[in-house]
Amino acid sequence: MEREGNDCDSGGDASVPCCSILSSTFLLDHVGDAIVSLFSDGLSWKLMEPVENDVSTCLGIKYVSKIANEIALSDIYAVEVLDSSLIHKSNLPRATERTLYDNKMYQFTVHGFIRSKSQPSQWILTEYTFGHEDLQTCQLWVNQLNELLKLEVGRPRNLLVFVHPRSGKSNGCRNWEAVAPIFSRAKVETKVIVTERAGQAYDMMSSMTNKELNSYDGVIAVGGDGFFNEILNGFLSPRLKAPYPPTPPGFVHLAKDKGDSLVADEDEILEKTSSQIEDHLPLVSSPNQPRSIISNSNSEDKAPGFPIPNEWFRFGIIPSGSTDAIVICTTGTRDPITSALHIVLGKRVHLDIAQVVRWKTTPRSEVEPFVRYAASFSGYGFYGDVITESEKYRWMGPKRYDYAGTMVFLRHRSYEAEISYLDVESEETIPNPKKNRESSMLWGLKAPRRSERCICRINCKVCNEIPKSEATEICSLTPHLNSETKRWVKCKGRFISVGAAVISCRNEKAPDGLVAEAHLSDGFLHLIMIKECPHASYLWHLTQLTRRGGSPLNFKFVEHHKTPAFTFTSSGNESVWNVDGEIFQAHQLSAQVFRGLVCMFATGPEV
């Protein structure tokens, strides 16, 4: 917003930049007199006198602090007129200051934010108070600024807020009280519901009519990943009518399939075990699959319709959970203030959502498809055991996950299962089976990857890439399922864990996440299979997760594949999954990812 060489004749004052909407002299609180100019894209000011105390000395070296002299309109979330009161001026002699204190001035305050220099992606509240002797002048500036703020596209005006009072360290209510003034100043109406029982947010979201939803610009979850998952499922479950994930031949639910699923009738499937795979991967045929349209399943009885995906209706999270992986991946930081600013400023980023379909709960149960949606991660084995074990120690708060994780790690259990994933020949490298067999270091590191990580950031080119597919809704949300080179690959063996990451799942204990190069909206799941291995090797893998710049996937016993869909069948009697931090019993399931299905009040990490 810098304006150099932009001075021109403006009322005879050569110091006032041209093209300004308004220009006046104000007293900037704690700074001094300044010529303030309002432009269509922001506010700038120029001090009329140098600030005397703007120089500090340390070890004989002089440092000059930089006082802000502008703020972009996109960084302003509110403007308000204050009652007449005393205003401070730092660069005047003491006698003048005393005289100034005896005279009250009318004031208006511009509320905005600045970016932290020490904490990546964190936004810090800031405000600038301008004083003037004339009330009408202050009101004129406030009215003009508010008119410009109304032109900022995407800013919400009415939000539904769910607060989980016992989420994480029971900080839900406290965190909402801390950010509520931001919404009030920004003139965002909020209907706040403090939940009193588990599943209440799901019930309320699923029972709301489309007319009620259309009265809001979005829904805010004050809680953790599990609470957001509850709200997301309450929103999608009754409204999203989508085809089931594609499955390979022989999958058990085919016998009772009623034509709702995208079932591929491939004649060939590539099969491999944990210790042996074939060098040549045969391609399967690409049959004509049914073209189903993703739509509102209750559009007839809940008019007017509510389109999904919806560009305007967005979700936001005020982090108050144990890990807050979703908010860290979408905003770059675990800070309630930063999340609140993303929301009131109307930021937008698309987020992939995984559809997880449970076909059988146990080996002997009937085939009854049950759909759940996940925004971050679904895991089996170690991950399912940890979430199950942690339920016994809820009284410990977030520390229960550390304790449960240690207990499960010491047991070092592995499970026999069969996983099939759809390979679409993405850029993700597949381990060379011949090289793996010939390697003398069975559990050592793989050869380093040649390509560097492409990390998802703000304005990510990968997420913003337009898929090359037909112009139907289902094709745009599942572009990789239409690849002509897709093939099913089957893996059978014993696994310590099986996980599917929708996003990188960064958190405070895993700074790079489970998959550092995962993106928010590229239409891929990251399937991670940890094969049976020595205890020490698995510890090495977990240690790499806790290191920034670590290589947790670069082991011989770790398989990592980018895929749009996969299936899972357990060989045991018990099978517990962890879906976004919630327990999910599933002996047999299939999953696929919908690209950019929902929008979040976020921009993606800035750094």
Coordinates of C-alpha atoms in Angstrom, one line a residue:
M1 CA 0.0 0.0 0.0
E2 CA 3.1 2.2 -0.2
R3 CA 2.5 5.4 -2.3
E4 CA 5.7 7.0 -3.4
G5 CA 5.9 9.9 -5.9
N6 CA 2.1 10.3 -5.6
D7 CA 1.9 13.8 -4.3
C8 CA -0.1 16.4 -6.3
D9 CA -2.1 19.5 -5.9
S10 CA -4.8 18.7 -3.3
G11 CA -6.3 21.8 -1.9
G12 CA -3.0 23.6 -2.0
D13 CA -1.3 21.2 0.3
A14 CA 1.5 19.4 -1.5
S15 CA 2.0 17.0 1.4
V16 CA -1.3 15.3 0.8
P17 CA -1.2 12.4 -1.7
C18 CA -3.6 12.5 -4.7
C19 CA -6.5 10.2 -5.3
S20 CA -7.4 10.1 -1.6
I21 CA -11.1 10.0 -0.7
L22 CA -10.7 12.0 2.5
S23 CA -7.7 13.9 4.1
S24 CA -7.6 15.6 7.4
T25 CA -5.2 16.4 10.3
F26 CA -5.8 14.2 13.4
L27 CA -4.0 13.5 16.6
L28 CA -2.8 9.9 16.5
D29 CA -3.0 8.5 20.1
H30 CA 0.4 8.1 21.7
V31 CA 2.2 9.4 18.6
G32 CA 1.3 12.9 17.6
D33 CA -0.3 15.1 14.9
A34 CA -0.6 13.4 11.6
I35 CA -2.1 14.1 8.2
V36 CA -4.4 11.2 7.6
S37 CA -5.6 10.1 4.1
L38 CA -8.2 7.6 3.2
F39 CA -7.9 5.7 -0.1
S40 CA -10.1 3.0 -1.6
D41 CA -7.8 0.3 -0.5
G42 CA -6.7 1.6 3.0
L43 CA -5.7 4.3 5.4
S44 CA -2.3 6.0 5.6
W45 CA -0.9 8.8 7.7
K46 CA 2.2 11.1 7.8
L47 CA 3.5 12.5 11.1
M48 CA 3.9 16.3 11.1
E49 CA 6.7 16.2 13.7
P50 CA 9.4 13.5 14.3
V51 CA 8.9 11.4 17.4
E52 CA 11.5 12.3 20.0
N53 CA 11.5 8.9 21.8
D54 CA 11.7 6.8 18.7
V55 CA 15.4 5.9 19.2
S56 CA 16.8 3.3 21.6
T57 CA 20.4 2.3 22.4
C58 CA 21.7 -1.2 23.1
L59 CA 25.4 -1.9 23.5
G60 CA 26.3 1.4 21.9
I61 CA 24.1 0.7 18.8
K62 CA 21.2 2.9 18.0
Y63 CA 17.9 1.3 16.9
V64 CA 15.1 3.2 15.3
S65 CA 11.7 1.6 15.8
K66 CA 9.4 1.7 12.8
I67 CA 6.0 3.3 13.7
A68 CA 3.2 2.1 11.4
N69 CA 2.0 4.7 8.9
E70 CA -0.7 2.7 7.1
I71 CA -3.1 -0.1 7.2
A72 CA -4.8 -1.9 4.3
L73 CA -8.6 -2.0 4.2
S74 CA -8.4 -5.8 4.0
D75 CA -6.7 -5.8 7.4
I76 CA -9.4 -3.7 9.1
Y77 CA -12.2 -5.5 10.7
A78 CA -14.0 -2.7 12.5
V79 CA -14.2 1.1 13.0
E80 CA -16.0 2.8 15.8
V81 CA -16.6 6.3 17.2
L82 CA -15.5 6.7 20.9
D83 CA -16.9 9.1 23.5
S84 CA -14.9 12.3 23.9
S85 CA -12.0 11.7 26.3
L86 CA -8.4 12.5 26.9
I87 CA -5.9 11.6 24.2
H88 CA -2.1 11.1 24.6
K89 CA 0.6 12.7 22.6
S90 CA 4.1 11.3 23.1
N91 CA 6.3 13.8 21.3
L92 CA 5.2 17.0 23.0
P93 CA 6.9 18.8 25.9
R94 CA 5.4 18.0 29.3
A95 CA 3.8 21.4 29.7
T96 CA 2.0 21.0 26.4
E97 CA 0.9 17.5 27.4
R98 CA -0.7 18.8 30.6
T99 CA -2.5 21.4 28.6
L100 CA -3.7 18.8 26.2
Y101 CA -5.0 16.6 29.0
D102 CA -7.3 19.4 30.1
N103 CA -9.0 19.4 26.7
K104 CA -11.1 16.4 25.6
M105 CA -11.2 15.4 22.0
Y106 CA -13.6 13.3 19.9
Q107 CA -12.1 10.1 18.7
F108 CA -12.6 7.2 16.4
T109 CA -10.7 3.9 16.5
V110 CA -9.6 1.6 13.6
H111 CA -9.4 -2.0 14.6
G112 CA -7.2 -4.3 12.6
F113 CA -4.3 -6.7 12.8
I114 CA -0.6 -7.0 12.2
R115 CA 1.4 -10.2 11.4
S116 CA 3.6 -11.5 14.2
K117 CA 7.3 -11.4 13.5
S118 CA 8.1 -14.3 15.8
Q119 CA 5.2 -16.7 15.4
P120 CA 4.5 -17.8 11.8
S121 CA 1.0 -17.2 10.5
Q122 CA -0.1 -15.6 13.8
W123 CA -2.1 -12.4 13.6
I124 CA -2.0 -9.8 16.4
L125 CA -4.8 -7.4 17.2
T126 CA -3.9 -3.7 16.7
E127 CA -5.8 -0.5 16.9
Y128 CA -5.2 3.1 15.9
T129 CA -7.1 5.9 17.6
F130 CA -7.5 9.3 15.9
G131 CA -8.6 12.4 17.8
H132 CA -10.2 15.6 16.4
E133 CA -12.0 18.6 18.0
D134 CA -15.0 18.2 15.7
L135 CA -17.4 15.3 16.2
Q136 CA -18.8 15.6 12.7
T137 CA -15.4 15.1 11.2
C138 CA -14.9 11.9 13.2
Q139 CA -18.3 10.6 12.2
L140 CA -17.7 11.4 8.6
W141 CA -14.5 9.3 8.5
V142 CA -16.2 6.4 10.3
N143 CA -19.1 6.5 7.9
Q144 CA -16.9 6.5 4.9
L145 CA -14.7 3.7 6.3
N146 CA -17.7 1.6 7.1
E147 CA -19.0 2.1 3.5
L148 CA -15.7 0.8 2.1
L149 CA -15.7 -2.1 4.5
K150 CA -19.2 -3.1 3.2
L151 CA -17.6 -3.5 -0.2
E152 CA -15.2 -6.1 1.1
V153 CA -16.6 -9.3 -0.5
G154 CA -17.1 -12.4 1.6
R155 CA -17.3 -10.9 5.1
P156 CA -20.0 -12.7 7.2
R157 CA -22.9 -11.0 8.8
N158 CA -24.7 -13.8 10.7
L159 CA -23.0 -16.9 12.2
L160 CA -24.1 -19.9 14.1
V161 CA -21.7 -20.7 16.9
F162 CA -21.4 -24.0 18.8
V163 CA -19.3 -24.0 22.0
H164 CA -18.0 -27.2 23.5
P165 CA -17.4 -26.3 27.2
R166 CA -15.3 -29.5 28.0
S167 CA -13.2 -29.7 24.8
G168 CA -9.4 -30.0 25.4
K169 CA -8.6 -28.4 28.7
S170 CA -12.2 -27.2 29.1
N171 CA -11.2 -23.9 27.5
G172 CA -14.2 -23.7 25.1
C173 CA -16.2 -21.0 27.0
R174 CA -13.1 -19.1 28.0
N175 CA -11.8 -18.9 24.4
W176 CA -15.2 -17.8 23.1
E177 CA -15.4 -15.0 25.7
A178 CA -11.9 -13.9 24.6
V179 CA -12.8 -13.6 20.9
A180 CA -16.5 -12.5 21.2
P181 CA -15.6 -8.8 21.3
I182 CA -14.0 -9.2 17.8
F183 CA -17.3 -10.4 16.4
S184 CA -19.2 -7.7 18.2
R185 CA -17.0 -4.9 16.9
A186 CA -17.2 -6.3 13.4
K187 CA -21.0 -6.2 13.7
V188 CA -21.3 -9.9 13.1
E189 CA -24.4 -11.4 14.6
T190 CA -23.8 -14.6 16.4
K191 CA -26.2 -17.2 17.7
V192 CA -24.2 -19.0 20.4
I193 CA -25.1 -22.5 21.6
V194 CA -23.2 -24.0 24.4
T195 CA -23.6 -27.8 24.1
E196 CA -24.7 -29.8 27.1
R197 CA -24.3 -33.3 25.9
A198 CA -22.4 -35.4 23.3
G199 CA -24.0 -35.4 19.9
Q200 CA -26.1 -32.2 20.5
A201 CA -24.4 -30.2 17.8
Y202 CA -24.9 -33.1 15.3
D203 CA -28.6 -33.4 16.1
M204 CA -29.1 -29.6 15.8
M205 CA -27.2 -29.4 12.5
S206 CA -28.9 -32.4 10.9
S207 CA -32.4 -31.3 11.9
M208 CA -32.1 -27.7 10.6
T209 CA -34.0 -26.9 7.5
N210 CA -32.3 -25.4 4.5
K211 CA -34.2 -22.2 5.0
E212 CA -32.7 -22.0 8.5
L213 CA -29.2 -22.7 7.2
N214 CA -29.6 -20.1 4.4
S215 CA -30.1 -17.4 7.1
Y216 CA -26.4 -18.0 8.2
D217 CA -23.2 -17.3 6.5
G218 CA -21.5 -20.2 8.2
V219 CA -21.0 -22.3 11.3
I220 CA -18.3 -21.9 13.9
A221 CA -17.0 -24.7 16.2
V222 CA -15.4 -23.6 19.4
G223 CA -13.6 -26.9 20.3
G224 CA -11.3 -29.5 18.8
D225 CA -11.2 -31.7 15.7
G226 CA -13.7 -34.2 17.1
F227 CA -16.2 -31.5 17.8
F228 CA -15.8 -30.0 14.3
N229 CA -16.2 -33.5 12.9
E230 CA -19.6 -33.8 14.8
I231 CA -20.8 -30.5 13.3
L232 CA -19.5 -31.4 9.8
N233 CA -21.3 -34.8 9.8
G234 CA -24.5 -33.2 11.1
F235 CA -24.3 -30.8 8.1
L236 CA -23.4 -33.3 5.4
S237 CA -25.2 -36.5 6.5
P238 CA -28.8 -35.5 5.8
R239 CA -28.0 -33.3 2.8
L240 CA -25.2 -34.8 0.7
K241 CA -26.4 -37.6 -1.6
A242 CA -23.2 -38.9 -3.1
P243 CA -22.3 -42.2 -4.7
Y244 CA -20.4 -44.7 -2.5
P245 CA -16.7 -45.1 -3.0
P246 CA -15.5 -47.3 -5.9
T247 CA -14.4 -50.8 -4.8
P248 CA -12.4 -53.7 -6.4
P249 CA -14.0 -57.0 -7.5
G250 CA -14.9 -59.4 -4.7
F251 CA -15.7 -56.8 -2.1
V252 CA -18.4 -58.2 0.2
H253 CA -20.9 -55.4 -0.2
L254 CA -21.3 -56.1 -4.0
A255 CA -23.9 -58.8 -3.3
K256 CA -26.3 -56.2 -1.7
D257 CA -25.4 -53.2 -3.7
K258 CA -28.4 -51.3 -4.9
G259 CA -26.8 -49.2 -7.6
D260 CA -26.1 -46.2 -5.4
S261 CA -22.3 -46.7 -5.3
L262 CA -19.6 -46.1 -7.9
V263 CA -18.7 -49.8 -8.2
A264 CA -16.1 -50.5 -10.8
D265 CA -16.3 -53.8 -12.6
E266 CA -12.6 -54.2 -13.2
D267 CA -11.5 -57.6 -14.3
E268 CA -8.0 -57.4 -13.0
I269 CA -6.5 -56.5 -9.7
L270 CA -2.9 -56.3 -8.7
E271 CA -2.2 -58.2 -5.5
K272 CA 0.9 -58.1 -3.2
T273 CA 1.8 -59.0 0.3
S274 CA 4.0 -57.2 2.8
S275 CA 7.1 -59.1 1.6
Q276 CA 6.4 -59.6 -2.2
I277 CA 5.0 -57.6 -5.0
E278 CA 5.2 -57.9 -8.8
D279 CA 7.5 -55.7 -10.8
H280 CA 5.0 -55.1 -13.6
L281 CA 1.7 -53.5 -12.7
P282 CA -1.1 -54.4 -15.1
L283 CA -3.7 -51.7 -15.9
V284 CA -7.4 -52.4 -15.5
S285 CA -10.1 -51.5 -17.9
S286 CA -12.1 -48.3 -17.4
P287 CA -15.8 -49.1 -17.6
N288 CA -18.6 -46.6 -17.9
Q289 CA -19.5 -45.8 -14.4
P290 CA -22.8 -44.3 -13.4
R291 CA -22.8 -40.6 -13.3
S292 CA -24.5 -39.5 -10.1
I293 CA -24.9 -35.9 -9.2
I294 CA -24.0 -34.7 -5.7
S295 CA -27.1 -32.9 -4.5
N296 CA -29.3 -32.0 -1.5
S297 CA -31.1 -35.2 -0.6
N298 CA -33.8 -33.3 1.2
S299 CA -34.3 -30.6 -1.4
E300 CA -37.9 -31.4 -2.0
D301 CA -39.1 -31.1 1.6
K302 CA -36.6 -28.5 2.8
A303 CA -37.0 -25.8 0.2
P304 CA -35.3 -23.6 -0.7
G305 CA -32.4 -25.7 -1.8
F306 CA -29.0 -25.6 -0.2
P307 CA -26.3 -26.4 -2.8
I308 CA -23.3 -28.5 -1.8
P309 CA -20.5 -27.6 -2.3
N310 CA -21.4 -24.0 -1.3
E311 CA -18.9 -21.2 -1.9
W312 CA -20.6 -18.7 0.5
F313 CA -21.4 -21.0 3.4
R314 CA -18.2 -21.6 5.3
F315 CA -17.0 -23.3 8.5
G316 CA -14.7 -21.9 11.1
I317 CA -12.9 -23.2 14.1
I318 CA -11.9 -21.4 17.3
P319 CA -9.2 -23.9 18.5
S320 CA -9.9 -25.3 22.0
G321 CA -9.1 -29.0 21.6
S322 CA -6.3 -31.4 22.4
T323 CA -4.4 -31.2 19.1
D324 CA -6.4 -28.8 16.8
A325 CA -4.7 -30.3 13.7
I326 CA -7.4 -28.9 11.3
V327 CA -7.1 -25.3 12.4
I328 CA -3.3 -25.5 12.3
C329 CA -3.4 -26.8 8.8
T330 CA -5.9 -24.2 7.6
T331 CA -4.7 -21.1 9.4
G332 CA -1.1 -22.0 10.2
T333 CA -1.4 -21.5 13.9
R334 CA -3.2 -22.6 17.0
D335 CA -4.4 -19.2 18.1
P336 CA -8.0 -18.3 18.8
I337 CA -7.5 -14.6 18.0
T338 CA -6.0 -15.4 14.6
S339 CA -8.9 -17.8 13.8
A340 CA -11.5 -15.2 14.8
L341 CA -9.8 -12.6 12.5
H342 CA -9.9 -15.1 9.6
I343 CA -13.6 -15.5 10.2
V344 CA -14.7 -11.8 10.5
L345 CA -12.5 -10.8 7.6
G346 CA -14.3 -13.5 5.5
K347 CA -11.3 -15.5 4.4
R348 CA -11.9 -18.6 2.2
V349 CA -10.1 -21.8 1.5
H350 CA -11.4 -25.1 0.1
L351 CA -11.0 -28.3 2.1
D352 CA -11.1 -31.9 0.9
I353 CA -13.5 -34.2 2.8
A354 CA -13.2 -38.0 3.0
Q355 CA -16.3 -40.2 2.8
V356 CA -15.8 -43.3 4.9
V357 CA -18.4 -46.1 4.4
R358 CA -18.6 -48.9 6.9
W359 CA -20.0 -52.0 5.3
K360 CA -19.7 -54.4 8.2
T361 CA -19.1 -53.7 11.9
T362 CA -17.9 -57.3 12.7
P363 CA -17.1 -60.3 10.6
R364 CA -20.5 -61.9 11.3
S365 CA -22.7 -58.7 11.1
E366 CA -25.0 -58.0 8.2
V367 CA -23.9 -55.7 5.3
E368 CA -25.3 -52.3 6.3
P369 CA -23.5 -49.3 4.8
F370 CA -23.1 -46.4 7.3
V371 CA -21.5 -43.2 6.1
R372 CA -19.1 -40.9 8.1
Y373 CA -17.2 -37.9 6.9
A374 CA -13.7 -36.9 7.9
A375 CA -11.7 -33.7 7.4
S376 CA -8.3 -34.7 8.7
F377 CA -7.5 -38.4 9.4
S378 CA -8.8 -41.9 9.7
G379 CA -6.6 -44.6 11.3
Y380 CA -6.6 -48.2 12.3
G381 CA -4.4 -50.4 14.5
F382 CA -2.1 -48.2 16.6
Y383 CA -4.4 -45.1 16.1
G384 CA -7.6 -47.0 16.9
D385 CA -6.0 -48.6 20.0
V386 CA -4.8 -45.2 21.3
I387 CA -8.3 -43.6 20.9
T388 CA -9.9 -46.6 22.6
E389 CA -7.4 -46.7 25.4
S390 CA -7.6 -43.0 26.0
E391 CA -11.4 -43.3 26.7
K392 CA -10.5 -45.0 30.0
Y393 CA -8.6 -41.9 31.2
R394 CA -10.8 -39.0 30.2
W395 CA -10.3 -37.5 33.7
M396 CA -6.6 -36.8 32.7
G397 CA -7.6 -34.3 30.0
P398 CA -5.4 -34.0 26.9
K399 CA -2.6 -35.9 28.7
R400 CA -4.6 -39.1 28.4
Y401 CA -3.4 -39.3 24.8
D402 CA 0.2 -39.3 25.8
Y403 CA -0.4 -41.9 28.4
A404 CA -2.5 -44.1 26.2
G405 CA 0.0 -43.8 23.3
T406 CA 2.8 -45.0 25.5
M407 CA 0.7 -48.0 26.8
V408 CA -0.2 -49.0 23.2
F409 CA 3.3 -48.6 22.0
L410 CA 4.7 -50.9 24.7
R411 CA 2.2 -53.6 23.6
H412 CA 3.5 -53.3 20.0
R413 CA 0.5 -55.2 18.5
S414 CA 0.1 -55.8 14.8
Y415 CA -3.0 -56.8 12.9
E416 CA -3.7 -58.9 9.8
A417 CA -5.7 -57.0 7.2
E418 CA -6.3 -56.6 3.5
I419 CA -6.1 -53.1 1.9
S420 CA -6.8 -52.2 -1.7
Y421 CA -6.1 -48.8 -3.0
L422 CA -6.8 -47.1 -6.4
D423 CA -3.5 -46.2 -8.1
V424 CA -3.9 -43.4 -10.6
E425 CA -0.2 -43.0 -11.4
S426 CA 0.2 -39.8 -9.4
E427 CA 3.6 -38.2 -9.0
E428 CA 4.1 -40.0 -5.7
T429 CA 6.8 -42.5 -6.1
I430 CA 6.1 -46.2 -5.5
P431 CA 8.8 -48.1 -3.7
N432 CA 10.8 -50.4 -6.1
P433 CA 10.0 -53.9 -5.0
K434 CA 13.1 -55.4 -6.5
K435 CA 15.3 -52.9 -4.7
N436 CA 13.5 -53.5 -1.5
R437 CA 14.1 -57.3 -1.7
E438 CA 17.8 -56.9 -2.5
S439 CA 18.4 -54.4 0.3
S440 CA 20.6 -55.7 3.1
M441 CA 19.1 -53.1 5.6
L442 CA 15.7 -54.6 5.9
W443 CA 14.3 -52.0 8.3
G444 CA 16.6 -49.1 7.4
L445 CA 15.9 -45.9 5.5
K446 CA 14.9 -45.9 1.9
A447 CA 16.9 -43.9 -0.6
P448 CA 16.2 -40.2 -0.3
R449 CA 13.5 -38.8 -2.5
R450 CA 14.7 -36.9 -5.5
S451 CA 11.9 -34.4 -5.5
E452 CA 11.6 -31.8 -2.8
R453 CA 8.5 -31.4 -0.7
C454 CA 5.8 -29.2 -2.2
I455 CA 4.2 -27.8 1.0
C456 CA 0.7 -26.4 1.0
R457 CA 0.7 -22.7 1.6
I458 CA -1.6 -19.7 1.1
N459 CA -2.5 -19.4 -2.6
C460 CA -1.3 -22.9 -3.2
K461 CA -0.9 -23.7 -6.9
V462 CA -1.7 -27.4 -6.4
C463 CA -5.0 -26.7 -4.6
N464 CA -6.0 -24.0 -7.0
E465 CA -5.3 -26.1 -10.1
I466 CA -8.5 -26.7 -12.1
P467 CA -9.0 -30.4 -12.7
K468 CA -9.2 -31.6 -16.2
S469 CA -12.6 -33.4 -16.1
E470 CA -16.1 -33.2 -17.4
A471 CA -18.3 -30.4 -16.2
T472 CA -20.5 -32.5 -13.9
E473 CA -20.5 -32.1 -10.2
I474 CA -19.3 -35.5 -9.4
C475 CA -16.4 -35.3 -11.8
S476 CA -15.3 -32.0 -10.4
L477 CA -15.3 -33.4 -6.9
T478 CA -13.7 -36.7 -7.7
P479 CA -11.4 -35.8 -10.7
H480 CA -8.9 -38.6 -10.1
L481 CA -11.5 -41.4 -10.2
N482 CA -11.8 -40.6 -13.9
S483 CA -8.2 -41.3 -14.8
E484 CA -7.7 -43.6 -17.7
T485 CA -4.7 -45.3 -16.1
K486 CA -6.3 -46.2 -12.8
R487 CA -5.7 -49.6 -11.3
W488 CA -6.5 -51.4 -8.1
V489 CA -3.5 -52.6 -5.9
K490 CA -4.1 -55.1 -3.1
C491 CA -1.9 -55.4 0.0
K492 CA -2.2 -58.3 2.4
G493 CA -0.2 -58.8 5.6
R494 CA 0.3 -57.7 9.2
F495 CA 0.2 -54.0 9.9
I496 CA 1.0 -52.0 13.1
S497 CA -1.2 -49.3 11.7
V498 CA -3.1 -48.2 8.6
G499 CA -3.9 -44.5 8.2
A500 CA -5.5 -42.2 5.6
A501 CA -4.6 -38.5 5.9
V502 CA -6.8 -35.9 4.2
I503 CA -4.5 -33.1 5.2
S504 CA -1.0 -33.0 6.6
C505 CA -2.3 -33.2 10.2
R506 CA 0.3 -30.8 11.6
N507 CA 0.1 -30.3 15.4
E508 CA 2.4 -29.3 18.2
K509 CA 3.9 -32.8 18.7
A510 CA 4.3 -33.4 14.9
P511 CA 5.3 -30.0 13.5
D512 CA 5.3 -31.3 9.9
G513 CA 2.4 -33.6 10.4
L514 CA 1.9 -37.2 9.3
V515 CA 2.5 -36.2 5.7
A516 CA 4.3 -32.9 5.2
E517 CA 3.4 -32.6 1.5
A518 CA -0.3 -33.2 1.9
H519 CA -2.6 -30.5 0.5
L520 CA -5.9 -29.0 1.7
S521 CA -7.7 -29.4 -1.6
D522 CA -5.9 -31.6 -4.2
G523 CA -8.4 -34.6 -4.2
F524 CA -6.0 -37.1 -2.8
L525 CA -5.9 -39.2 0.4
H526 CA -2.5 -40.2 1.8
L527 CA -2.6 -43.9 2.6
I528 CA 0.1 -44.8 5.1
M529 CA 0.6 -48.5 6.0
I530 CA 3.1 -49.4 8.7
K531 CA 4.0 -53.1 8.2
E532 CA 5.1 -55.3 11.1
C533 CA 8.6 -54.4 12.2
P534 CA 10.9 -54.5 15.3
H535 CA 9.9 -52.4 18.2
A536 CA 13.0 -50.2 17.9
S537 CA 12.3 -49.5 14.2
Y538 CA 8.8 -48.4 15.0
L539 CA 10.1 -46.1 17.7
W540 CA 12.5 -44.6 15.2
H541 CA 9.6 -43.9 12.9
L542 CA 7.6 -42.2 15.7
T543 CA 10.6 -40.2 16.7
Q544 CA 10.9 -38.8 13.1
L545 CA 7.3 -37.6 13.4
T546 CA 8.2 -35.3 16.3
R547 CA 11.1 -33.7 14.4
R548 CA 10.7 -30.7 12.1
G549 CA 12.1 -31.8 8.8
G550 CA 12.1 -35.4 9.8
S551 CA 11.5 -38.4 7.4
P552 CA 8.8 -40.6 9.0
L553 CA 7.8 -42.1 5.7
N554 CA 11.3 -42.9 4.5
F555 CA 11.5 -46.4 6.0
K556 CA 11.3 -49.9 4.3
F557 CA 8.4 -50.9 6.6
V558 CA 6.4 -47.8 5.7
E559 CA 4.3 -47.7 2.5
H560 CA 2.9 -44.3 1.4
H561 CA 0.5 -43.9 -1.5
K562 CA -1.5 -41.0 -2.8
T563 CA -4.9 -42.3 -3.8
P564 CA -8.5 -41.1 -4.3
A565 CA -10.0 -44.2 -2.8
F566 CA -9.2 -47.4 -0.9
T567 CA -10.9 -50.3 0.8
F568 CA -10.1 -52.2 4.1
T569 CA -11.0 -55.6 5.4
S570 CA -9.8 -56.8 8.8
S571 CA -8.9 -60.5 9.3
G572 CA -9.6 -60.3 13.1
N573 CA -12.7 -60.2 15.2
E574 CA -12.1 -56.6 16.5
S575 CA -11.5 -53.6 14.3
V576 CA -11.5 -50.1 15.7
W577 CA -10.8 -47.0 13.6
N578 CA -10.0 -43.4 14.7
V579 CA -12.0 -41.0 12.5
D580 CA -11.1 -37.4 13.3
G581 CA -10.5 -38.3 16.9
E582 CA -13.7 -40.3 17.3
I583 CA -14.1 -44.1 17.7
F584 CA -15.5 -45.9 14.7
Q585 CA -16.1 -49.6 14.8
A586 CA -15.5 -51.1 11.3
H587 CA -14.5 -54.6 10.2
Q588 CA -14.9 -53.6 6.5
L589 CA -14.9 -50.2 5.0
S590 CA -14.3 -48.2 1.8
A591 CA -13.3 -44.6 1.5
Q592 CA -13.0 -41.9 -1.1
V593 CA -12.2 -38.2 -1.0
F594 CA -14.3 -35.3 -2.4
R595 CA -12.1 -32.4 -3.6
G596 CA -12.8 -29.1 -2.0
L597 CA -16.2 -30.2 -0.7
V598 CA -16.5 -27.5 2.0
C599 CA -15.1 -24.0 2.5
M600 CA -13.3 -22.8 5.6
F601 CA -12.8 -19.3 7.0
A602 CA -9.1 -19.5 6.5
T603 CA -6.3 -18.8 3.9
G604 CA -3.9 -21.7 4.5
P605 CA -0.6 -21.3 6.3
E606 CA 1.3 -18.1 5.4
V607 CA 4.8 -19.4 6.1

